[in-house]
Short mmCIF file of C-alpha atoms and ligand atoms in Angstrom, two decimals:
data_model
loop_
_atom_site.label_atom_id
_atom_site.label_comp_id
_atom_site.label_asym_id
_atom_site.label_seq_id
_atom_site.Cartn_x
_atom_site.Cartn_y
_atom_site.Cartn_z
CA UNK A 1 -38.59 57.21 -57.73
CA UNK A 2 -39.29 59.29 -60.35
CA UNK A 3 -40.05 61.90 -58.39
CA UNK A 4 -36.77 62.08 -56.68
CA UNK A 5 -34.86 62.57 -60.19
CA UNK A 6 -37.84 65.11 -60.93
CA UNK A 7 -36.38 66.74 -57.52
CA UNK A 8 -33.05 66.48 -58.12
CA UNK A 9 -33.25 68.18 -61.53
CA UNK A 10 -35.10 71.08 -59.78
CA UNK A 11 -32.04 71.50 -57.30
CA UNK A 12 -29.72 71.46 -60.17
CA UNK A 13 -32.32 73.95 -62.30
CA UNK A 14 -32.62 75.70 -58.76
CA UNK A 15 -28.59 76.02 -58.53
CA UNK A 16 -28.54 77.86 -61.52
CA UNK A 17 -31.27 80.39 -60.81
CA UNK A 18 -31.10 83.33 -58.27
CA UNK A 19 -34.89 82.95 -57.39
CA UNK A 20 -37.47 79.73 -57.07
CA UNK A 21 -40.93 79.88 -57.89
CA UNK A 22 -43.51 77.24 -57.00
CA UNK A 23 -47.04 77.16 -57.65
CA UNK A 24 -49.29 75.40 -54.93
CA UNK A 25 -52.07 74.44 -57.58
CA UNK A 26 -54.11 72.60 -57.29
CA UNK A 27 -53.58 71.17 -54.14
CA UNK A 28 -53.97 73.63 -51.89
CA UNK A 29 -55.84 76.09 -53.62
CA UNK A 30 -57.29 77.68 -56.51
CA UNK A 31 -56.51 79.84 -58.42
CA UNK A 32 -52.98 78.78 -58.03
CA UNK A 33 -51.17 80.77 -55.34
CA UNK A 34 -47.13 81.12 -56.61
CA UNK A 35 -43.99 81.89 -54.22
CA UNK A 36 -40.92 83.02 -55.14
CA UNK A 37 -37.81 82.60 -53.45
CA UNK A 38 -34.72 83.62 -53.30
CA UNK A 39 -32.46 80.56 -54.08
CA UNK A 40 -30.84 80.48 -50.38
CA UNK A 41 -34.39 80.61 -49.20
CA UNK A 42 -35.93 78.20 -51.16
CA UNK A 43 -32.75 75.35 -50.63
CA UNK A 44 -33.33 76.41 -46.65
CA UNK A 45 -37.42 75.34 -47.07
CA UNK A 46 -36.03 72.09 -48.52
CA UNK A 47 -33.78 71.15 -45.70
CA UNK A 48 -35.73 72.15 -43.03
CA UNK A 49 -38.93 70.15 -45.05
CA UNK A 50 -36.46 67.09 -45.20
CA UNK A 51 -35.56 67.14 -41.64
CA UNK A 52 -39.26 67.75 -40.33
CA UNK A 53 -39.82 64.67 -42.14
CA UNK A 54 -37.17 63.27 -40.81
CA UNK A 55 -37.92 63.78 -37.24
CA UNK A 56 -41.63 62.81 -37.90
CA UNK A 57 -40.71 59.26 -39.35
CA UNK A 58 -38.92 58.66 -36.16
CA UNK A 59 -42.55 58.78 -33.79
CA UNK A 60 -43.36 55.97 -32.93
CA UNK A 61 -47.01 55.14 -32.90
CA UNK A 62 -47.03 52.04 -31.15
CA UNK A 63 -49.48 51.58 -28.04
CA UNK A 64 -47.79 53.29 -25.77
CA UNK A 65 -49.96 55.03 -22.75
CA UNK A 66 -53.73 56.09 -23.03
CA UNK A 67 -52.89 60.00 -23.54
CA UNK A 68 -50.34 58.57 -26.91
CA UNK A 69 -52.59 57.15 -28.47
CA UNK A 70 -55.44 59.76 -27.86
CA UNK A 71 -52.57 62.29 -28.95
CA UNK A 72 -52.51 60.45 -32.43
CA UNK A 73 -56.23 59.38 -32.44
CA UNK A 74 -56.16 63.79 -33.01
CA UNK A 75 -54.11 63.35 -36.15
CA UNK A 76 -55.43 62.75 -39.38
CA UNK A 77 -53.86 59.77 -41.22
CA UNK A 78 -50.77 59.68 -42.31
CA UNK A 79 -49.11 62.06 -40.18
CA UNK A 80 -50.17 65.75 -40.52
CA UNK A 81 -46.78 67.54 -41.09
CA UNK A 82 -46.02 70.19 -38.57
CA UNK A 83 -43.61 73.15 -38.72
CA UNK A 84 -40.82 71.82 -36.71
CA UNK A 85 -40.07 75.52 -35.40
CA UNK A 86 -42.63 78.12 -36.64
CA UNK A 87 -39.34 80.87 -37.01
CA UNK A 88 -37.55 79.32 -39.53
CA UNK A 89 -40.61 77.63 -42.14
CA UNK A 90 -44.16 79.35 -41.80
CA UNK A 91 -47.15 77.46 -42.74
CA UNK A 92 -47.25 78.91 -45.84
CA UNK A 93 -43.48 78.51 -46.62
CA UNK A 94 -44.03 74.02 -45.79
CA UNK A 95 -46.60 74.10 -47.83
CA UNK A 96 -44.84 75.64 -50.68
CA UNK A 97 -42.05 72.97 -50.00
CA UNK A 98 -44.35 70.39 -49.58
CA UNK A 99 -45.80 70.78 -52.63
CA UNK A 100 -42.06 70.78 -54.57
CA UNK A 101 -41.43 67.74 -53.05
CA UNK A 102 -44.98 66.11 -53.73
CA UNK A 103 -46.22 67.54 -56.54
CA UNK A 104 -49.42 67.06 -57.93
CA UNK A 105 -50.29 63.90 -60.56
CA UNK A 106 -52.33 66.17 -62.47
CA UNK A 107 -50.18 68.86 -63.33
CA UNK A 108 -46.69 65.92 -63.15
CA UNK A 109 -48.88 64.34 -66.00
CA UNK A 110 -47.23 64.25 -68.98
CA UNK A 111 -43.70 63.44 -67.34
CA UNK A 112 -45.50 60.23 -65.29
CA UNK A 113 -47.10 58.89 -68.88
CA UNK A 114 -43.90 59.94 -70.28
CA UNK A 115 -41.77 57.45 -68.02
CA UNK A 116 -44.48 54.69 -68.58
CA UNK A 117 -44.03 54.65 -72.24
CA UNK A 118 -43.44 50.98 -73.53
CA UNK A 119 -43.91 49.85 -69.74
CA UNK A 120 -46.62 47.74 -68.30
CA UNK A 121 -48.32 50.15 -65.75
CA UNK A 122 -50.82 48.21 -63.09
CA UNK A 123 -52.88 50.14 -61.14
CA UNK A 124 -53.58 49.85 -57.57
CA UNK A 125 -56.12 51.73 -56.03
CA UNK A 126 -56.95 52.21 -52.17
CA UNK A 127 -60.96 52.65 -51.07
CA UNK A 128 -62.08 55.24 -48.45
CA UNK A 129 -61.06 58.66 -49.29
CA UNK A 130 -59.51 57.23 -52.77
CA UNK A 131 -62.03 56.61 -55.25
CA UNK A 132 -65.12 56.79 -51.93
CA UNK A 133 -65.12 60.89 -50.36
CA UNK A 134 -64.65 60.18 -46.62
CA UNK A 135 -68.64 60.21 -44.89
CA UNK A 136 -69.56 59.98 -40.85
CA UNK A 137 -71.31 56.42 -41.88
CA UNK A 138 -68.46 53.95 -42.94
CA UNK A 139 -71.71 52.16 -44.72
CA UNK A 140 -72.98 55.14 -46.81
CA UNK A 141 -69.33 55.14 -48.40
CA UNK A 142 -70.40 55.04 -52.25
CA UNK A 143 -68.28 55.31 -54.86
CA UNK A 144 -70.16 57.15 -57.66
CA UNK A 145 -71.46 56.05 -60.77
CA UNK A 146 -69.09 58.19 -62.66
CA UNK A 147 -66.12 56.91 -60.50
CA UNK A 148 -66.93 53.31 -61.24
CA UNK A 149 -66.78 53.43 -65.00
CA UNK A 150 -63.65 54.87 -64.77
CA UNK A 151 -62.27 52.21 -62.70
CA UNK A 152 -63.82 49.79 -65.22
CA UNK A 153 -62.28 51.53 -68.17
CA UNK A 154 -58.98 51.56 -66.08
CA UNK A 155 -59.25 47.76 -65.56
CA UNK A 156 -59.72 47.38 -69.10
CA UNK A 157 -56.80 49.24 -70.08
CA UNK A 158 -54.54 47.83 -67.13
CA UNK A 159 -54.37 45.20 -64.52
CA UNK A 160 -56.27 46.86 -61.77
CA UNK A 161 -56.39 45.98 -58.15
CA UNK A 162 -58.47 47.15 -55.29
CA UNK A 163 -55.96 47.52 -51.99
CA UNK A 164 -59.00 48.17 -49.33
CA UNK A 165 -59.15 48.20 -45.14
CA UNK A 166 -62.77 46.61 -46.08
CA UNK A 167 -63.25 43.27 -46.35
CA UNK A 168 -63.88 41.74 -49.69
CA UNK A 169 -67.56 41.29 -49.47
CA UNK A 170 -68.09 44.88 -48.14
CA UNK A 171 -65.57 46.38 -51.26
CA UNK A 172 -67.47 44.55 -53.89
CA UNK A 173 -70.82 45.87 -52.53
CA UNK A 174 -69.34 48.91 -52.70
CA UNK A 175 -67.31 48.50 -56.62
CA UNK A 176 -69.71 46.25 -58.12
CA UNK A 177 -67.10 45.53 -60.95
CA UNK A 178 -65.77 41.99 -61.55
CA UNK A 179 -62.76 43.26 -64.09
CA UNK A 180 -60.61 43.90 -60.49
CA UNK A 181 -58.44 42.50 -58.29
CA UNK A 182 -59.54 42.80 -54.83
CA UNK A 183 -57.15 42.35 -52.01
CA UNK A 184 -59.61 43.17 -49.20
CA UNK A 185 -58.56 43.47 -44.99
CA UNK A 186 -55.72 45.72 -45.62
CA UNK A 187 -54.48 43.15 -48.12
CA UNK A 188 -55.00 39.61 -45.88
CA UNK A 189 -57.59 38.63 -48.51
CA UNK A 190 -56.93 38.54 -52.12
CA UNK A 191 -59.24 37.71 -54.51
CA UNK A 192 -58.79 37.69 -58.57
CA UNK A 193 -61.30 38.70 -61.23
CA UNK A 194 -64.62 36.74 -62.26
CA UNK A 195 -64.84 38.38 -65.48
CA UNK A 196 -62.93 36.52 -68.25
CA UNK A 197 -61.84 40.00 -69.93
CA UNK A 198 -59.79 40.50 -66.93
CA UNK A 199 -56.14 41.12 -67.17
CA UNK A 200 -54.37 36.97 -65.99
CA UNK A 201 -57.64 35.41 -67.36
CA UNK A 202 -58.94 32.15 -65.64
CA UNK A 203 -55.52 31.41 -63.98
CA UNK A 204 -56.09 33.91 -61.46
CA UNK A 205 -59.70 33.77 -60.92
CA UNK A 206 -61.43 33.35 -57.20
CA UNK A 207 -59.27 33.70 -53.71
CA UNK A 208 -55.65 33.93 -54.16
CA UNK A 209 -54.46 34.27 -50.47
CA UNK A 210 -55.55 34.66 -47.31
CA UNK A 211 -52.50 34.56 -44.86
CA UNK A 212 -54.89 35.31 -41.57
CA UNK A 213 -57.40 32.36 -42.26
CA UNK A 214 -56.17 30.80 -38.72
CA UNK A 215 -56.89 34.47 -37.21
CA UNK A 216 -60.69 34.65 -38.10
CA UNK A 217 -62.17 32.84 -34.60
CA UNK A 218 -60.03 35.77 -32.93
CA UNK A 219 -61.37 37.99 -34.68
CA UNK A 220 -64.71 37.18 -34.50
CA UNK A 221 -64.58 36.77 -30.21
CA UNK A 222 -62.95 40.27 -30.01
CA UNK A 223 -65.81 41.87 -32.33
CA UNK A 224 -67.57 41.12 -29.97
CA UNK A 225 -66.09 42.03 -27.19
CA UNK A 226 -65.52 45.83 -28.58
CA UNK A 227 -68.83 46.31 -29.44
CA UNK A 228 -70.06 45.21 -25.76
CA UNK A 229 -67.20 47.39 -24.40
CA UNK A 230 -68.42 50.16 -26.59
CA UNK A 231 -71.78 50.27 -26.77
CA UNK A 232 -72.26 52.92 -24.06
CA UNK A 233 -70.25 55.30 -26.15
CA UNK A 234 -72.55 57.48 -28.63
CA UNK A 235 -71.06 57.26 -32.14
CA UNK A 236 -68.74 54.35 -31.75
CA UNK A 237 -68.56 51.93 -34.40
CA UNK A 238 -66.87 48.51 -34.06
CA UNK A 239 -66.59 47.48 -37.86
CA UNK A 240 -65.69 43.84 -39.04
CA UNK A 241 -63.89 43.34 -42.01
CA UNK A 242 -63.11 39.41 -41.45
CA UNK A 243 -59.67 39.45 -40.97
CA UNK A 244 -59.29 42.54 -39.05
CA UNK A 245 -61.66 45.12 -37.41
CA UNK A 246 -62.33 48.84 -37.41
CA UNK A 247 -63.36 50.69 -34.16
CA UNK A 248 -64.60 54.30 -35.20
CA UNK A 249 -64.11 57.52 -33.39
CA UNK A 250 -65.26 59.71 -36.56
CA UNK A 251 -68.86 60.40 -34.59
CA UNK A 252 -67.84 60.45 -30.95
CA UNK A 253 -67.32 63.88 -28.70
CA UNK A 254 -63.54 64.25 -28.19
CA UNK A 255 -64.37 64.05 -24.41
CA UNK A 256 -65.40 60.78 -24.79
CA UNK A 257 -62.14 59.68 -27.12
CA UNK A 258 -60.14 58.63 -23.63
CA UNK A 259 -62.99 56.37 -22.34
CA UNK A 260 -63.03 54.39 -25.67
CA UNK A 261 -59.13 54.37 -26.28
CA UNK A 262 -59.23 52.64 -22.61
CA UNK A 263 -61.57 50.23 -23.19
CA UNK A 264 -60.27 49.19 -26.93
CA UNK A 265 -57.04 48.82 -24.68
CA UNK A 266 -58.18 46.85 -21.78
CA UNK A 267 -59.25 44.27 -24.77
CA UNK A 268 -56.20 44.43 -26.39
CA UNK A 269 -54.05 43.52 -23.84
CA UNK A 270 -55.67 40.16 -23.40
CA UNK A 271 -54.41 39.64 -27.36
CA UNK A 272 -51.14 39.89 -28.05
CA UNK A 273 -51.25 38.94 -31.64
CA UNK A 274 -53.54 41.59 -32.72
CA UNK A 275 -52.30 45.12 -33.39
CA UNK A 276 -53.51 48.72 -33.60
CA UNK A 277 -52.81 51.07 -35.94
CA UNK A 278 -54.34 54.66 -36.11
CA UNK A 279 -56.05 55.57 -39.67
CA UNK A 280 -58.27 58.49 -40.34
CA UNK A 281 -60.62 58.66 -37.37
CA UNK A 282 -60.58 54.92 -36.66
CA UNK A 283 -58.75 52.76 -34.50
CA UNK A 284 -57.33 49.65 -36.82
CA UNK A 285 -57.21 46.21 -35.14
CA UNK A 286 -54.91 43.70 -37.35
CA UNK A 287 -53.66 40.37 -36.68
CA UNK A 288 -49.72 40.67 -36.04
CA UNK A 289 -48.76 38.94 -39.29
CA UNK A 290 -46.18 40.35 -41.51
CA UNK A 291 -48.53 41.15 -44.00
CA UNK A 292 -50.04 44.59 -45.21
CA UNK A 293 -50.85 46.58 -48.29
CA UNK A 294 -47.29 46.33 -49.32
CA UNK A 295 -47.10 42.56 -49.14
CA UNK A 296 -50.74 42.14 -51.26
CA UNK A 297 -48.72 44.92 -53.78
CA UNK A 298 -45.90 42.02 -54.32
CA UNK A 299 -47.91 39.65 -54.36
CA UNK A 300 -50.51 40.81 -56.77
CA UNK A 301 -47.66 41.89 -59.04
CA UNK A 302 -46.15 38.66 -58.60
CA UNK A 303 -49.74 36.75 -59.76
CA UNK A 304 -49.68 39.08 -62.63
CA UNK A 305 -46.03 37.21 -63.97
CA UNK A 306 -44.33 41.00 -63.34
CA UNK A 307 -42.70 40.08 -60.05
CA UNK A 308 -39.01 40.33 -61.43
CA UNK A 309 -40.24 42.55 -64.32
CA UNK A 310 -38.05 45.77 -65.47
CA UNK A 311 -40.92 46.76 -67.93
CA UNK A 312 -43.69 47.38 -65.37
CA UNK A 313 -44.70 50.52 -63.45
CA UNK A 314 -46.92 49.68 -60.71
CA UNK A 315 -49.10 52.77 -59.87
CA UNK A 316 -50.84 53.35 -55.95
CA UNK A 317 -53.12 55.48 -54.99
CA UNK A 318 -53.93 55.93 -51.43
CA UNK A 319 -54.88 58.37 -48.52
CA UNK A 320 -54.18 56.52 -45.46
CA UNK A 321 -51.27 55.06 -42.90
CA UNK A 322 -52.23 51.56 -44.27
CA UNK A 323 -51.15 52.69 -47.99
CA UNK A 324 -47.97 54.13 -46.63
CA UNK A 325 -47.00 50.50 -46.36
CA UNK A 326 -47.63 50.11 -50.41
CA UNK A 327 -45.88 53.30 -51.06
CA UNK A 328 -42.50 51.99 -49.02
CA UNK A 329 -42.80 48.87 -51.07
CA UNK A 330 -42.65 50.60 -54.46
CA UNK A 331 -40.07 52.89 -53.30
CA UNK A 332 -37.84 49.31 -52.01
CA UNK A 333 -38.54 48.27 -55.36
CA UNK A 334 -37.62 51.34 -57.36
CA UNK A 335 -40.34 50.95 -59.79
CA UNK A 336 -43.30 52.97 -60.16
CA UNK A 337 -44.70 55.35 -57.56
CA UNK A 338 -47.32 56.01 -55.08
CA UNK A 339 -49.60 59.16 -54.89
CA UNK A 340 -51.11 59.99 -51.95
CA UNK A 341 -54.83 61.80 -51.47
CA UNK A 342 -54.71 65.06 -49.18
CA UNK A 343 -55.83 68.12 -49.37
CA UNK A 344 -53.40 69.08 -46.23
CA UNK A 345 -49.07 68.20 -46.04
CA UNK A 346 -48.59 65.12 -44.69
CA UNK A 347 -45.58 62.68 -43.94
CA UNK A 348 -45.35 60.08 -46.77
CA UNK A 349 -43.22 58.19 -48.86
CA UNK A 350 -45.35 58.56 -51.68
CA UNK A 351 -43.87 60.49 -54.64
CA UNK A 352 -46.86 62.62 -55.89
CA UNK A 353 -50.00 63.83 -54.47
CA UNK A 354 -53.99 64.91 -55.58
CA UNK A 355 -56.40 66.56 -53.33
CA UNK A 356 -59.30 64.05 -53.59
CA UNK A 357 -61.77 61.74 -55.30
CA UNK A 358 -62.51 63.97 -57.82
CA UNK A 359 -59.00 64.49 -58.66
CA UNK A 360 -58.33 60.49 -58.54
CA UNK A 361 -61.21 60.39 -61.17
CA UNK A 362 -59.70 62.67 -63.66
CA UNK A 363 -56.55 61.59 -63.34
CA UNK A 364 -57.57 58.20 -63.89
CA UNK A 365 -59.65 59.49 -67.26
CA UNK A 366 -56.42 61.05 -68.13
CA UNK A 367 -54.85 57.67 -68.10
CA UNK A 368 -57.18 55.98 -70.26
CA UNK A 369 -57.01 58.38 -72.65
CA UNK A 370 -53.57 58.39 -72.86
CA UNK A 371 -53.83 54.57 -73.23
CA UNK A 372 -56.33 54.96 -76.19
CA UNK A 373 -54.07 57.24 -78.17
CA UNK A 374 -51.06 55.20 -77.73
CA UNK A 375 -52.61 52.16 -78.63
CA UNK A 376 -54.46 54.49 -81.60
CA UNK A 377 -51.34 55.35 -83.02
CA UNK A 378 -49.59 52.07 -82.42
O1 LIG B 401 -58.00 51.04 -46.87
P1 LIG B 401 -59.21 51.91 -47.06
O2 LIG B 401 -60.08 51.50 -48.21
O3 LIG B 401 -58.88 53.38 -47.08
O4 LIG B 401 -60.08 51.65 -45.74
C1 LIG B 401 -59.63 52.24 -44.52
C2 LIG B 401 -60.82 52.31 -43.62
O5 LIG B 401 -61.85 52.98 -44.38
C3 LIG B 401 -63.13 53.08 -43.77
O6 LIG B 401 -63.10 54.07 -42.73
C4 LIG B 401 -62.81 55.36 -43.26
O7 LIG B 401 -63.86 55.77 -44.17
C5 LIG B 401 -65.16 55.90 -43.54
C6 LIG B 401 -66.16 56.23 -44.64
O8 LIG B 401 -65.77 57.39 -45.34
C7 LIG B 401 -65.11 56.98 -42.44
O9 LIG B 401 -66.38 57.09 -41.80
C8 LIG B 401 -64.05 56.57 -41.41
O10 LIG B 401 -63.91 57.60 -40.43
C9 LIG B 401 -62.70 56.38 -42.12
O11 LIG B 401 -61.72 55.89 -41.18
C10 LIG B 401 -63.61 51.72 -43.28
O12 LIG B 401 -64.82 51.90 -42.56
C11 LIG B 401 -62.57 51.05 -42.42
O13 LIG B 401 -63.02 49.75 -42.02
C12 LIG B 401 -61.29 50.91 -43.22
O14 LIG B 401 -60.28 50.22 -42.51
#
């Protein structure tokens, strides 16, 4: 929300200057490119960035017909923003906008810390293409070793959960830290520390939830159905992450996309109560629960005695549709903000942005510094 006032004071600064300049570093490139505007200009960018939005949050991305969902297997996840009309805002121009209305963590630093001061920040971080760079082998996703012991000296410095697509046993191959939360399945398993010097101690140690347990013999049958159904398809990947599944496209020919969108369909329609969502180059199969990121988010928060808190700023940082769903939360809540990981605009209701694992690292080490001298000169 934070974000939004950091807008709003721009408009106001904006009203009172004839010309706007933004700087797109470092998101989209570097050195920093800068625009200037005149005002008129700049305020017409914002609309027409607000109502491309607009229009974009209106697709629906449900089943639909084959050539839908092959249309949106071809966008990256969340939706890739588009010019709505390429004469009024050029690429160039929505990316400029995009990046006033999304700026980046790093350089939003100070005023983020600044608005956490005597707060309780908890930290919620998403997997893939978070704090793992995005690979062509879902099992050689590694986090690396400099990555993890920032997430351990984040999880020493704040309640930390990971918010993962992967189930729990996969994750914690993956983390290898016992400090964290886990909420694993895109949040339908949730599993609390094992390590004493974990943030809730003992009461919240070992499985907190798992609202899908009834769901798993589904699961199981139509794992193995998909993999049958694809296994004629070089560089499919039918992925099982207990409570839901993952069927990726990220190593098939495009030619080949329609053949396995039909098949993952004709499966589907014998099970109504799973779902399928599009993430980044994989088809996610869910049970139809009302239950996702956003729900583990509450929940987690809720374990950690800050559900109706005032003093807590719950942090989320995530690159895919799935954490769009934690981002809405936090913006429902009006506490705390999501950043999402792109190196390319995309529709989101997060409030700030990085370009990538790298930049999730070193904004985390930013954190924990902070923390340290605050705590220092307590
Ligand atoms: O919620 P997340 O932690 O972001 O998990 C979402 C999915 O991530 C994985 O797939 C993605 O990353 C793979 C490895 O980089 C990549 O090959 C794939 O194309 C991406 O979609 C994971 O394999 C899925 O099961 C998760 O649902």
């Amino acid at each position: 929300m934070m974000n939004q006032n950091v807008i709003v004071s721009d408009r106001k600064a904006i009203l009172g200057s004839k010309t706007v300049t933004v700087s797109n570093s470092p998101l989209f490139s570097s050195p920093p490119t800068y625009f200037t505007f005149p005002r008129h200009k700049f305020l017409e960018l914002l609309e027409a960035a607000d109502k491309n939005s607009n229009n974009i949050n209106k697709n629906n991305l449900g089943a639909g017909k084959i050539a839908s969902w092959v249309d949106s297997m071809r966008d990256s996840s969340p939706t890739r923003l588009r010019s709505s009309s390429r004469d009024s805002v050029s690429d160039n121009d929505h990316k400029a906008s995009w990046i006033v209305r999304f700026p980046s963590a790093l350089n939003m630093f100070d005023e983020i810390v600044n608005a956490a001061k005597g707060k309780q920040i908890v930290m919620f971080l998403d997997y893939d293409g978070t704090l793992s760079p995005i690979v062509e082998d879902p099992d050689k996703a590694y986090i690396t070793h400099e990555m993890r012991e920032v997430v351990k000296n984040v999880a020493l410095n704040f309640p930390t959960a990971i918010v993962t697509g992967r189930s729990i046993d996969k994750v914690r191959g993956f983390v290898k830290l016992n400090e964290i939360y886990y909420a694993g399945s895109h949040g339908m398993d949730i599993e609390g520390p094992t390590s004493e010097y974990a943030y809730g101690g003992e009461s919240n140690q070992g499985v907190l939830f798992q609202p899908a347990r009834e769901f798993v013999p589904m699961i199981e049958k139509v794992y193995k159905i998909l993999e049958e159904k694809t296994k004629w398809i070089p560089g499919a990947m039918v992925e099982n992450n207990k409570f839901c599944l993952s069927v990726h496209f990220r190593r098939v020919d495009e030619k080949r996309w329609t053949g396995l969108a039909e098949q993952v369909k004709s499966v589907l329609i014998d099970y109504p109560q799973l779902k399928l969502t599009q993430g980044r180059k994989v088809l996610e199969i869910r049970p139809t629960i009302k239950w996702d990121k956003g729900q583990a988010l509450n929940f987690l928060l809720k374990s950690l005695g800050f559900e109706k808190s005032e003093d807590v700023v719950p942090v989320y940082i995530g690159d895919d549709r799935t954490d769009e769903d934690a981002f809405k939360v936090l913006r429902e809540r009006g506490q705390g903000f999501g950043i999402l990981v792109s190196k390319v605009p995309k529709e989101t209701n997060a409030s700030y942005s990085l370009q990538d694992p790298s930049q999730v690292n070193e904004f985390l080490r930013r954190l924990v510094e902070w923390k340290r001298k605050t705590v220092g000169e307590a």
